[in-house]
């Protein structure tokens, strides 16, 4: 009974803290989630071939390909390289295609070589320019400015002697499709046709919400990590820039009034391969454009086969370039929406696991700035507490050294010295009377150490999960047990903070006058702040979720 009476207050504090943190965690969790996609596309044929009625087009390999390097001036002080590929001996003015980079590529010599060469061998002139990198960074990307740069490249292609300017269109992949949409929006009627490969069709933030949750499910991570993903994706990233994450791609789908060929890889987990196609078809139909074909390939994001992720050296799907060429040449020959003898939607049967969320509004904490400030506060408070604590320890050591070397034996003199030092409240700790109680010192130190440990462990866990997601490596057991371990560490932090509260109450009520100098107060306040903020961060990370 005495034991229960002794620990009952601590148990009550612990339970109350966990209840408060659990409630706070619920408020921090966004009110949206990524749900399974319920409305699926059914391909009309598993054959992706594209054929127009009464139209015969040149096939891949018909012509030799001539390659020439160009220089394109985008601004008074900015000139880029470009690679022009032309079919040798092809009669008349030829259809042409400008290639727009996706994310992760920059030089014309490093991307699209096989696609552009294959298309040129079928009679299509192709131009692959460098991506302008002085205005393109991880944190800042202006798709509207990039659209103007690519319009300059498009006009350069249209002026080539063997090119029909009225049949000069665009090929864009992934992020590049946002640029293509911006071009269509700002220059209506200027682009005769478009090939959009792996288009997100929605904003980057919404697309990443779907993609990240798909990856988390794929690698077997616990469901709690899905909530963390949603929390971070919903944050305002203004401190880092990243405004391009909210590029309103869906708003510009109605501007795609030209003939379209939309292609997706069914092994692509990062894109809304069904929802995106549906959104594009619906938006363009509402705008009066019915000349839209959709093709699916058993391939990854770049239409490569052999791996779900991007791996150098992978071959293209064997039908992909043939379909691009047949479609482009048929469009150049004047094929309209009713001129196709092959289905509108065909190819490998897609299966998009999760739907793109309608909104990605944040929870209680809505800014990345807040997260960064809280994390910095933990490190700063613990660092300062450590520095002040060391100063106090040095002060005690020096005072003890002086006392040991003193030859004074007069008891009255010693008593007067002791009384005097006790009254000096601005010192770093002059005598043994000014020392922290050992239990309070231990509680402060352990709270500080565990606060850092909990945050570090979480980020280590996130790094492991991120690497698993990027390589699509299933580590369900490791991630599940790792999450359970972090939840245990979080509960240990609550228990230690409960102990700290009890020790502070005991020390303030029993020993306040004996050791509370300003320096001691500073150390205590800093440790308490660090412990509280670390618990708030662990709550944000979902470690108290039921």
Coordinates of C-alpha atoms in Angstrom, one line a residue:
X1 CA 0.0 0.0 0.0
X2 CA 2.8 2.3 0.9
X3 CA 4.5 1.5 -2.4
X4 CA 1.3 2.3 -4.3
X5 CA 0.9 5.5 -2.4
X6 CA 4.5 6.5 -3.2
X7 CA 4.3 5.9 -7.0
X8 CA 0.6 6.9 -7.6
X9 CA 1.4 10.6 -8.2
X10 CA 4.1 9.7 -10.7
X11 CA 1.7 7.3 -12.5
X12 CA -1.0 9.9 -12.6
X13 CA 1.4 12.5 -14.1
X14 CA 2.7 9.9 -16.6
X15 CA -0.8 9.0 -17.8
X16 CA -1.9 12.6 -18.0
X17 CA 1.1 13.5 -20.1
X18 CA 0.5 10.6 -22.5
X19 CA -3.1 11.6 -22.8
X20 CA -2.2 15.2 -23.5
X21 CA 0.4 14.2 -26.1
X22 CA -1.9 11.7 -27.8
X23 CA -4.6 14.4 -28.1
X24 CA -2.1 16.9 -29.4
X25 CA -0.8 14.3 -31.9
X26 CA -4.4 13.9 -33.2
X27 CA -4.6 17.7 -33.7
X28 CA -1.3 17.7 -35.6
X29 CA -2.4 15.0 -38.0
X30 CA -4.0 16.4 -41.2
X31 CA -7.6 15.7 -41.7
X32 CA -7.0 14.1 -45.1
X33 CA -5.5 10.8 -46.1
X34 CA -4.5 8.9 -49.3
X35 CA -7.2 6.3 -50.0
X36 CA -7.2 3.4 -52.4
X37 CA -8.3 4.3 -56.0
X38 CA -11.7 2.8 -56.6
X39 CA -12.5 3.9 -60.2
X40 CA -10.1 2.1 -62.6
X41 CA -9.4 2.3 -66.3
X42 CA -10.0 -0.8 -68.5
X43 CA -7.9 -0.9 -71.6
X44 CA -9.8 -1.7 -74.8
X45 CA -6.9 -3.7 -76.2
X46 CA -3.6 -5.0 -74.8
X47 CA -1.9 -4.1 -78.1
X48 CA -0.5 -0.5 -77.9
X49 CA -0.1 -0.1 -81.6
X50 CA -1.3 3.1 -83.1
X51 CA -2.8 3.2 -86.7
X52 CA -4.7 5.8 -88.6
X53 CA -7.3 5.1 -91.2
X54 CA -6.1 5.1 -94.8
X55 CA -2.7 6.5 -93.7
X56 CA 0.7 4.8 -94.2
X57 CA 3.6 6.2 -92.2
X58 CA 7.3 5.7 -92.4
X59 CA 8.6 3.1 -90.0
X60 CA 11.6 3.2 -87.6
X61 CA 14.8 2.6 -89.4
X62 CA 13.6 3.9 -92.8
X63 CA 16.2 6.7 -92.9
X64 CA 19.7 7.3 -91.8
X65 CA 20.1 10.0 -89.1
X66 CA 22.2 13.0 -89.3
X67 CA 23.2 14.7 -86.1
X68 CA 24.2 18.4 -85.7
X69 CA 25.0 20.6 -82.7
X70 CA 23.2 23.9 -82.4
X71 CA 23.6 26.9 -80.1
X72 CA 20.4 28.5 -78.9
X73 CA 20.4 32.0 -77.3
X74 CA 17.8 32.2 -74.5
X75 CA 18.9 35.5 -73.0
X76 CA 21.5 38.2 -73.8
X77 CA 24.0 36.3 -71.6
X78 CA 22.6 32.8 -71.8
X79 CA 23.3 30.4 -74.6
X80 CA 22.6 26.6 -74.5
X81 CA 23.7 23.6 -76.6
X82 CA 21.2 21.5 -78.5
X83 CA 21.3 18.4 -80.6
X84 CA 19.4 18.4 -83.9
X85 CA 18.7 15.0 -85.5
X86 CA 17.4 14.8 -89.1
X87 CA 16.3 12.0 -91.4
X88 CA 18.7 11.8 -94.3
X89 CA 16.9 11.9 -97.7
X90 CA 13.4 12.3 -96.3
X91 CA 11.3 14.2 -98.9
X92 CA 9.7 17.6 -98.3
X93 CA 9.3 19.5 -95.1
X94 CA 9.3 17.1 -92.2
X95 CA 7.3 16.9 -88.9
X96 CA 9.5 17.8 -86.0
X97 CA 9.5 17.3 -82.2
X98 CA 11.1 19.4 -79.5
X99 CA 12.1 17.4 -76.4
X100 CA 11.5 18.8 -72.9
X101 CA 13.5 17.5 -70.0
X102 CA 12.0 16.0 -66.9
X103 CA 13.6 16.2 -63.4
X104 CA 17.1 15.0 -62.9
X105 CA 18.5 15.6 -66.4
X106 CA 20.3 18.6 -67.9
X107 CA 22.6 18.0 -70.8
X108 CA 21.2 17.2 -74.3
X109 CA 24.0 14.7 -74.7
X110 CA 22.8 12.7 -71.7
X111 CA 19.1 12.2 -72.3
X112 CA 16.6 11.2 -75.1
X113 CA 19.3 10.0 -77.4
X114 CA 17.7 6.6 -78.2
X115 CA 14.2 8.1 -78.5
X116 CA 15.2 11.1 -80.6
X117 CA 17.3 8.9 -82.9
X118 CA 14.6 6.3 -83.4
X119 CA 12.0 9.0 -84.2
X120 CA 14.4 10.7 -86.7
X121 CA 14.9 7.3 -88.5
X122 CA 11.2 7.3 -89.1
X123 CA 11.3 10.7 -90.8
X124 CA 10.8 13.1 -87.8
X125 CA 13.3 15.9 -87.1
X126 CA 14.1 16.1 -83.4
X127 CA 15.7 18.7 -81.3
X128 CA 17.0 18.0 -77.7
X129 CA 18.3 21.2 -76.0
X130 CA 20.2 21.5 -72.8
X131 CA 18.1 22.4 -69.8
X132 CA 18.8 25.9 -68.6
X133 CA 20.3 25.3 -65.1
X134 CA 21.1 28.8 -63.9
X135 CA 17.4 29.3 -63.1
X136 CA 16.7 25.7 -62.1
X137 CA 17.7 24.4 -58.6
X138 CA 16.4 22.0 -56.0
X139 CA 14.7 24.8 -54.2
X140 CA 13.6 27.1 -57.0
X141 CA 12.0 26.3 -60.4
X142 CA 10.0 28.7 -62.5
X143 CA 8.0 26.6 -64.9
X144 CA 6.6 29.7 -66.7
X145 CA 10.1 31.1 -67.3
X146 CA 11.2 27.6 -68.5
X147 CA 8.2 27.6 -70.8
X148 CA 9.5 30.7 -72.5
X149 CA 12.9 29.2 -72.9
X150 CA 11.5 26.2 -74.5
X151 CA 9.4 28.3 -76.8
X152 CA 12.6 29.9 -78.0
X153 CA 14.0 26.4 -78.7
X154 CA 10.7 25.5 -80.5
X155 CA 11.0 28.5 -82.8
X156 CA 14.6 27.6 -83.5
X157 CA 13.4 24.1 -84.6
X158 CA 10.6 25.6 -86.7
X159 CA 13.1 27.7 -88.7
X160 CA 15.2 24.7 -89.8
X161 CA 15.1 24.2 -93.6
X162 CA 13.8 20.7 -93.6
X163 CA 11.1 21.3 -90.9
X164 CA 7.4 22.0 -91.4
X165 CA 6.7 24.7 -88.8
X166 CA 3.0 23.9 -88.8
X167 CA 3.8 20.3 -87.7
X168 CA 6.4 21.0 -85.0
X169 CA 5.3 19.6 -81.7
X170 CA 6.5 18.7 -78.3
X171 CA 7.6 15.6 -76.4
X172 CA 7.8 16.0 -72.6
X173 CA 8.3 13.6 -69.7
X174 CA 7.3 13.9 -66.1
X175 CA 8.2 17.3 -64.7
X176 CA 8.6 18.5 -68.3
X177 CA 4.9 18.0 -68.8
X178 CA 4.2 20.9 -66.4
X179 CA 6.4 23.1 -68.6
X180 CA 4.5 21.9 -71.7
X181 CA 1.2 22.8 -70.0
X182 CA 2.5 26.2 -69.2
X183 CA 3.6 26.6 -72.8
X184 CA 0.1 25.7 -74.0
X185 CA -1.5 28.1 -71.5
X186 CA 0.7 31.0 -72.4
X187 CA 0.8 30.4 -76.2
X188 CA -2.6 29.0 -77.2
X189 CA -2.6 27.5 -80.7
X190 CA 1.2 27.7 -81.1
X191 CA 1.9 24.0 -80.5
X192 CA 0.4 21.6 -83.1
X193 CA 0.7 18.5 -81.1
X194 CA 2.1 17.1 -77.8
X195 CA 3.3 13.8 -76.5
X196 CA 3.1 13.7 -72.7
X197 CA 4.9 10.8 -71.0
X198 CA 4.4 10.1 -67.3
X199 CA 2.5 13.4 -66.7
X200 CA 1.5 14.0 -63.0
X201 CA -1.5 16.0 -64.3
X202 CA -1.8 17.5 -60.7
X203 CA 0.4 19.7 -58.5
X204 CA 3.6 18.2 -57.3
X205 CA 2.5 18.3 -53.7
X206 CA -0.6 16.2 -54.4
X207 CA 1.3 13.9 -56.7
X208 CA 4.0 13.4 -54.0
X209 CA 1.3 12.6 -51.4
X210 CA 0.1 9.7 -53.5
X211 CA 3.6 8.6 -54.5
X212 CA 5.1 8.7 -51.0
X213 CA 2.2 6.8 -49.5
X214 CA 2.5 4.2 -52.3
X215 CA 6.2 3.8 -51.6
X216 CA 5.6 3.5 -47.8
X217 CA 3.0 0.8 -48.4
X218 CA 5.3 -1.0 -50.9
X219 CA 8.2 -1.2 -48.5
X220 CA 6.0 -2.6 -45.7
X221 CA 6.4 0.4 -43.3
X222 CA 3.9 0.8 -40.5
X223 CA 0.8 2.8 -41.1
X224 CA 1.9 5.5 -38.7
X225 CA 4.6 6.5 -41.2
X226 CA 1.9 7.3 -43.7
X227 CA 0.6 9.9 -41.3
X228 CA 4.1 11.4 -41.0
X229 CA 4.4 11.6 -44.7
X230 CA 1.1 13.5 -44.9
X231 CA 2.2 15.9 -42.2
X232 CA 5.4 16.8 -43.9
X233 CA 3.9 17.0 -47.4
X234 CA 1.2 19.4 -46.1
X235 CA 3.8 21.8 -44.6
X236 CA 4.5 25.3 -46.0
X237 CA 8.0 25.0 -47.5
X238 CA 8.5 28.8 -47.8
X239 CA 11.8 28.8 -45.9
X240 CA 13.3 26.5 -48.5
X241 CA 11.5 28.0 -51.5
X242 CA 9.9 25.0 -53.3
X243 CA 6.9 27.0 -54.4
X244 CA 6.9 25.0 -57.5
X245 CA 5.5 22.1 -55.5
X246 CA 2.1 23.9 -55.9
X247 CA 2.3 24.5 -59.6
X248 CA -1.5 24.2 -60.6
X249 CA -1.1 21.6 -63.3
X250 CA -4.7 20.6 -63.2
X251 CA -5.8 24.2 -64.0
X252 CA -4.0 24.1 -67.4
X253 CA -5.3 20.7 -68.6
X254 CA -8.1 22.6 -70.4
X255 CA -5.5 24.4 -72.5
X256 CA -4.4 21.2 -74.1
X257 CA -6.5 21.7 -77.2
X258 CA -4.0 20.1 -79.6
X259 CA -3.8 16.4 -80.5
X260 CA -2.3 14.5 -77.5
X261 CA -0.6 11.2 -77.0
X262 CA -0.4 10.4 -73.2
X263 CA 1.8 7.5 -72.2
X264 CA 2.3 5.8 -68.8
X265 CA 4.4 2.9 -67.5
X266 CA 2.4 0.4 -65.4
X267 CA 5.4 -0.2 -63.2
X268 CA 5.5 3.5 -62.3
X269 CA 4.5 3.9 -58.6
X270 CA 5.2 7.6 -58.6
X271 CA 2.5 8.8 -61.0
X272 CA -1.3 8.7 -61.0
X273 CA -1.2 6.5 -64.0
X274 CA -5.0 6.0 -64.1
X275 CA -6.3 9.1 -62.4
X276 CA -3.9 11.3 -64.4
X277 CA -5.1 9.8 -67.7
X278 CA -8.7 10.2 -66.7
X279 CA -8.2 13.8 -65.7
X280 CA -6.5 14.7 -69.0
X281 CA -9.1 13.0 -71.1
X282 CA -12.0 14.6 -69.2
X283 CA -10.5 18.1 -69.1
X284 CA -9.6 18.1 -72.8
X285 CA -13.0 16.7 -73.8
X286 CA -14.6 19.4 -71.9
X287 CA -12.5 21.9 -73.8
X288 CA -13.6 20.3 -77.1
X289 CA -10.5 18.2 -77.8
X290 CA -11.3 14.6 -78.5
X291 CA -8.1 13.8 -80.4
X292 CA -6.4 12.2 -77.3
X293 CA -4.9 8.8 -77.2
X294 CA -3.6 7.0 -74.0
X295 CA -1.1 4.2 -74.1
X296 CA 0.2 2.0 -71.3
X297 CA 3.4 0.0 -71.3
X298 CA 4.8 -2.6 -69.0
X299 CA 7.6 -0.2 -68.1
X300 CA 8.8 2.2 -65.4
X301 CA 8.6 6.0 -65.2
X302 CA 11.0 6.5 -68.2
X303 CA 9.3 3.8 -70.3
X304 CA 12.3 1.5 -69.5
X305 CA 12.0 -2.2 -68.8
X306 CA 13.9 -4.3 -66.3
X307 CA 13.4 -2.4 -63.1
X308 CA 10.7 -0.4 -61.3
X309 CA 13.2 2.4 -60.6
X310 CA 15.4 4.5 -62.8
X311 CA 18.6 2.5 -63.5
X312 CA 21.2 3.5 -66.1
X313 CA 21.3 1.4 -69.3
X314 CA 17.8 0.0 -69.2
X315 CA 16.2 -0.5 -72.6
X316 CA 13.0 1.1 -73.7
X317 CA 9.8 -0.9 -74.1
X318 CA 10.1 -2.5 -77.5
X319 CA 6.9 -0.9 -78.8
X320 CA 7.3 2.6 -77.3
X321 CA 9.2 4.5 -80.0
X322 CA 7.3 2.8 -82.8
X323 CA 4.0 4.1 -81.3
X324 CA 5.5 7.6 -80.9
X325 CA 6.5 7.6 -84.5
X326 CA 3.3 6.2 -85.9
X327 CA 1.2 8.7 -84.0
X328 CA 3.4 11.7 -84.9
X329 CA 3.5 10.9 -88.6
X330 CA -0.3 10.2 -88.6
X331 CA -1.0 13.6 -86.9
X332 CA 1.3 15.3 -89.4
X333 CA -0.7 13.7 -92.1
X334 CA -3.9 15.3 -90.8
X335 CA -5.5 12.5 -88.7
X336 CA -8.4 13.8 -86.6
X337 CA -10.2 12.3 -83.6
X338 CA -12.3 10.0 -85.7
X339 CA -9.4 8.9 -87.9
X340 CA -8.0 6.2 -85.7
X341 CA -8.6 2.5 -86.2
X342 CA -7.0 1.6 -82.9
X343 CA -8.6 2.3 -79.5
X344 CA -8.3 5.5 -77.6
X345 CA -6.9 3.6 -74.5
X346 CA -4.8 0.6 -75.0
X347 CA -1.7 -1.3 -73.9
X348 CA -0.8 -3.0 -70.6
X349 CA -3.5 -3.0 -68.0
X350 CA -2.7 -0.4 -65.4
X351 CA -3.4 -0.6 -61.7
X352 CA -3.0 2.6 -59.7
X353 CA -3.0 1.6 -56.0
X354 CA -3.8 4.9 -54.3
X355 CA -5.7 8.0 -55.4
X356 CA -4.4 11.5 -55.4
X357 CA -5.9 13.4 -52.5
X358 CA -8.2 16.3 -53.3
X359 CA -6.3 18.6 -50.8
X360 CA -3.2 18.5 -48.8
X361 CA -3.9 21.0 -46.0
X362 CA -1.6 20.7 -43.0
X363 CA -2.6 19.9 -39.4
X364 CA -2.0 22.0 -36.3
X365 CA 1.7 22.7 -37.3
X366 CA 1.5 24.1 -40.8
X367 CA 5.0 25.4 -41.5
X368 CA 8.4 23.9 -42.0
X369 CA 9.8 27.0 -40.2
X370 CA 8.1 25.9 -37.0
X371 CA 9.6 22.4 -37.2
X372 CA 13.1 23.9 -37.8
X373 CA 12.8 26.3 -35.0
X374 CA 11.7 23.6 -32.5
X375 CA 14.5 21.3 -33.6
X376 CA 17.0 24.1 -33.2
X377 CA 15.6 25.0 -29.8
X378 CA 16.2 21.5 -28.6
X379 CA 19.9 21.5 -29.7
X380 CA 20.4 25.1 -28.5
X381 CA 18.9 24.6 -25.1
X382 CA 20.8 21.4 -24.3
X383 CA 24.0 22.9 -25.6
X384 CA 23.6 26.0 -23.4
X385 CA 22.6 23.9 -20.4
X386 CA 25.7 21.9 -20.9
X387 CA 27.9 24.9 -21.1
X388 CA 26.4 26.5 -18.0
X389 CA 26.5 23.2 -16.1
X390 CA 30.2 22.9 -16.9
X391 CA 30.8 26.4 -15.6
X392 CA 29.0 25.5 -12.4
X393 CA 31.1 22.4 -12.0
X394 CA 34.3 24.4 -12.6
X395 CA 33.2 26.9 -10.0
X396 CA 32.6 24.1 -7.5
X397 CA 36.0 22.5 -8.3
X398 CA 37.9 25.8 -7.8
X399 CA 36.1 26.5 -4.5
X400 CA 36.9 23.1 -3.2
X401 CA 40.5 23.5 -4.2
X402 CA 40.7 26.7 -2.3
X403 CA 39.2 25.2 0.7
X404 CA 41.5 22.2 0.7
X405 CA 44.6 24.5 0.4
X406 CA 43.5 26.9 3.0
X407 CA 45.4 26.9 6.3
X408 CA 42.7 28.7 8.2
X409 CA 41.6 26.8 11.3
X410 CA 39.5 29.4 13.0
X411 CA 36.0 27.8 13.0
X412 CA 34.3 31.2 13.4
X413 CA 36.1 32.5 10.3
X414 CA 35.0 29.5 8.3
X415 CA 31.4 29.9 9.4
X416 CA 31.5 33.6 8.4
X417 CA 32.9 32.7 5.0
X418 CA 30.3 30.0 4.5
X419 CA 27.5 32.4 5.4
X420 CA 28.8 35.0 3.1
X421 CA 29.1 32.7 0.1
X422 CA 25.6 31.3 0.7
X423 CA 24.2 34.8 0.3
X424 CA 25.9 35.4 -3.1
X425 CA 23.2 34.4 -5.4
X426 CA 24.8 35.5 -8.7
X427 CA 27.8 33.1 -8.5
X428 CA 28.2 29.9 -10.5
X429 CA 28.1 27.9 -7.3
X430 CA 30.6 28.5 -4.6
X431 CA 30.1 25.9 -2.0
X432 CA 28.7 22.5 -1.5
X433 CA 25.5 24.1 -0.2
X434 CA 24.9 25.5 -3.7
X435 CA 25.0 22.1 -5.4
X436 CA 22.1 20.5 -7.2
X437 CA 20.6 17.5 -5.4
X438 CA 22.0 14.4 -7.1
X439 CA 18.6 13.0 -8.1
X440 CA 17.6 16.3 -9.8
X441 CA 21.0 16.5 -11.6
X442 CA 20.4 12.9 -12.9
X443 CA 16.9 13.8 -14.0
X444 CA 18.0 16.9 -15.9
X445 CA 20.9 15.0 -17.5
X446 CA 18.8 12.0 -18.6
X447 CA 16.0 14.2 -20.0
X448 CA 18.5 16.1 -22.1
X449 CA 20.3 13.0 -23.4
X450 CA 17.0 11.2 -24.2
X451 CA 15.6 14.2 -25.9
X452 CA 18.5 14.2 -28.3
X453 CA 18.4 10.4 -28.6
X454 CA 14.7 10.3 -29.5
X455 CA 15.1 13.0 -32.3
X456 CA 18.3 11.4 -33.7
X457 CA 16.7 7.9 -33.7
X458 CA 13.7 9.3 -35.6
X459 CA 15.8 10.8 -38.4
X460 CA 17.9 7.7 -38.6
X461 CA 14.7 5.7 -39.1
X462 CA 13.4 8.2 -41.7
X463 CA 16.7 7.8 -43.7
X464 CA 16.4 4.1 -43.6
X465 CA 12.8 4.3 -44.8
X466 CA 13.6 6.8 -47.5
X467 CA 16.4 4.7 -48.9
X468 CA 14.1 1.6 -48.9
X469 CA 11.4 3.6 -50.7
X470 CA 13.8 5.0 -53.3
X471 CA 15.1 1.6 -54.1
X472 CA 11.7 -0.1 -53.6
X473 CA 13.3 -2.5 -51.1
X474 CA 10.8 -4.1 -48.7
X475 CA 12.0 -4.0 -45.1
X476 CA 8.7 -4.5 -43.3
X477 CA 10.1 -6.3 -40.3
X478 CA 12.9 -3.9 -39.7
X479 CA 10.7 -0.8 -40.1
X480 CA 7.9 -2.2 -37.9
X481 CA 10.2 -3.1 -35.1
X482 CA 12.1 0.1 -35.5
X483 CA 8.9 2.1 -35.1
X484 CA 8.0 0.1 -32.0
X485 CA 11.5 0.9 -30.6
X486 CA 11.0 4.6 -31.2
X487 CA 7.6 4.5 -29.5
X488 CA 9.3 2.9 -26.4
X489 CA 11.9 5.6 -26.5
X490 CA 9.2 8.2 -26.6
X491 CA 7.4 6.6 -23.6
X492 CA 10.8 6.6 -21.7
X493 CA 11.1 10.3 -22.4
X494 CA 7.6 10.8 -20.9
X495 CA 8.7 8.7 -17.8
X496 CA 11.9 10.7 -17.4
X497 CA 10.0 14.0 -17.7
X498 CA 7.6 12.7 -15.1
X499 CA 10.5 12.0 -12.8
X500 CA 11.9 15.5 -13.5
X501 CA 8.6 17.1 -12.5
X502 CA 8.6 15.2 -9.2
X503 CA 12.2 16.1 -8.5
X504 CA 11.6 19.7 -9.3
X505 CA 8.6 19.8 -7.0
X506 CA 10.6 18.1 -4.2
X507 CA 13.6 20.4 -4.7
X508 CA 11.6 23.6 -4.8
X509 CA 9.6 22.7 -1.7
X510 CA 12.5 21.3 0.4
X511 CA 15.7 22.8 -0.7
X512 CA 14.9 26.0 -2.6
X513 CA 17.1 28.4 -0.5
X514 CA 20.0 26.0 -0.5
X515 CA 21.0 25.8 -4.1
X516 CA 18.8 28.0 -6.4
X517 CA 21.3 30.5 -7.9
X518 CA 20.5 32.2 -11.2
X519 CA 23.0 29.7 -12.9
X520 CA 21.1 26.7 -11.5
X521 CA 17.8 28.2 -12.6
X522 CA 19.1 28.7 -16.1
X523 CA 20.3 25.1 -16.4
X524 CA 17.0 23.8 -15.1
X525 CA 14.9 26.0 -17.4
X526 CA 16.9 25.1 -20.4
X527 CA 16.7 21.4 -19.7
X528 CA 12.9 21.6 -19.1
X529 CA 12.4 23.5 -22.3
X530 CA 14.4 21.0 -24.3
X531 CA 12.5 18.1 -22.7
X532 CA 9.1 19.7 -23.4
X533 CA 10.0 20.6 -27.0
X534 CA 11.4 17.2 -27.7
X535 CA 8.1 15.7 -26.5
X536 CA 6.2 18.0 -28.8
X537 CA 8.4 16.9 -31.7
X538 CA 7.9 13.3 -30.9
X539 CA 4.2 13.9 -30.9
X540 CA 4.4 15.6 -34.3
X541 CA 6.4 12.5 -35.5
X542 CA 3.4 10.4 -34.5
X543 CA 5.2 8.4 -31.8
X544 CA 2.2 8.7 -29.4
X545 CA -0.3 7.6 -32.0
X546 CA -2.6 4.8 -30.9

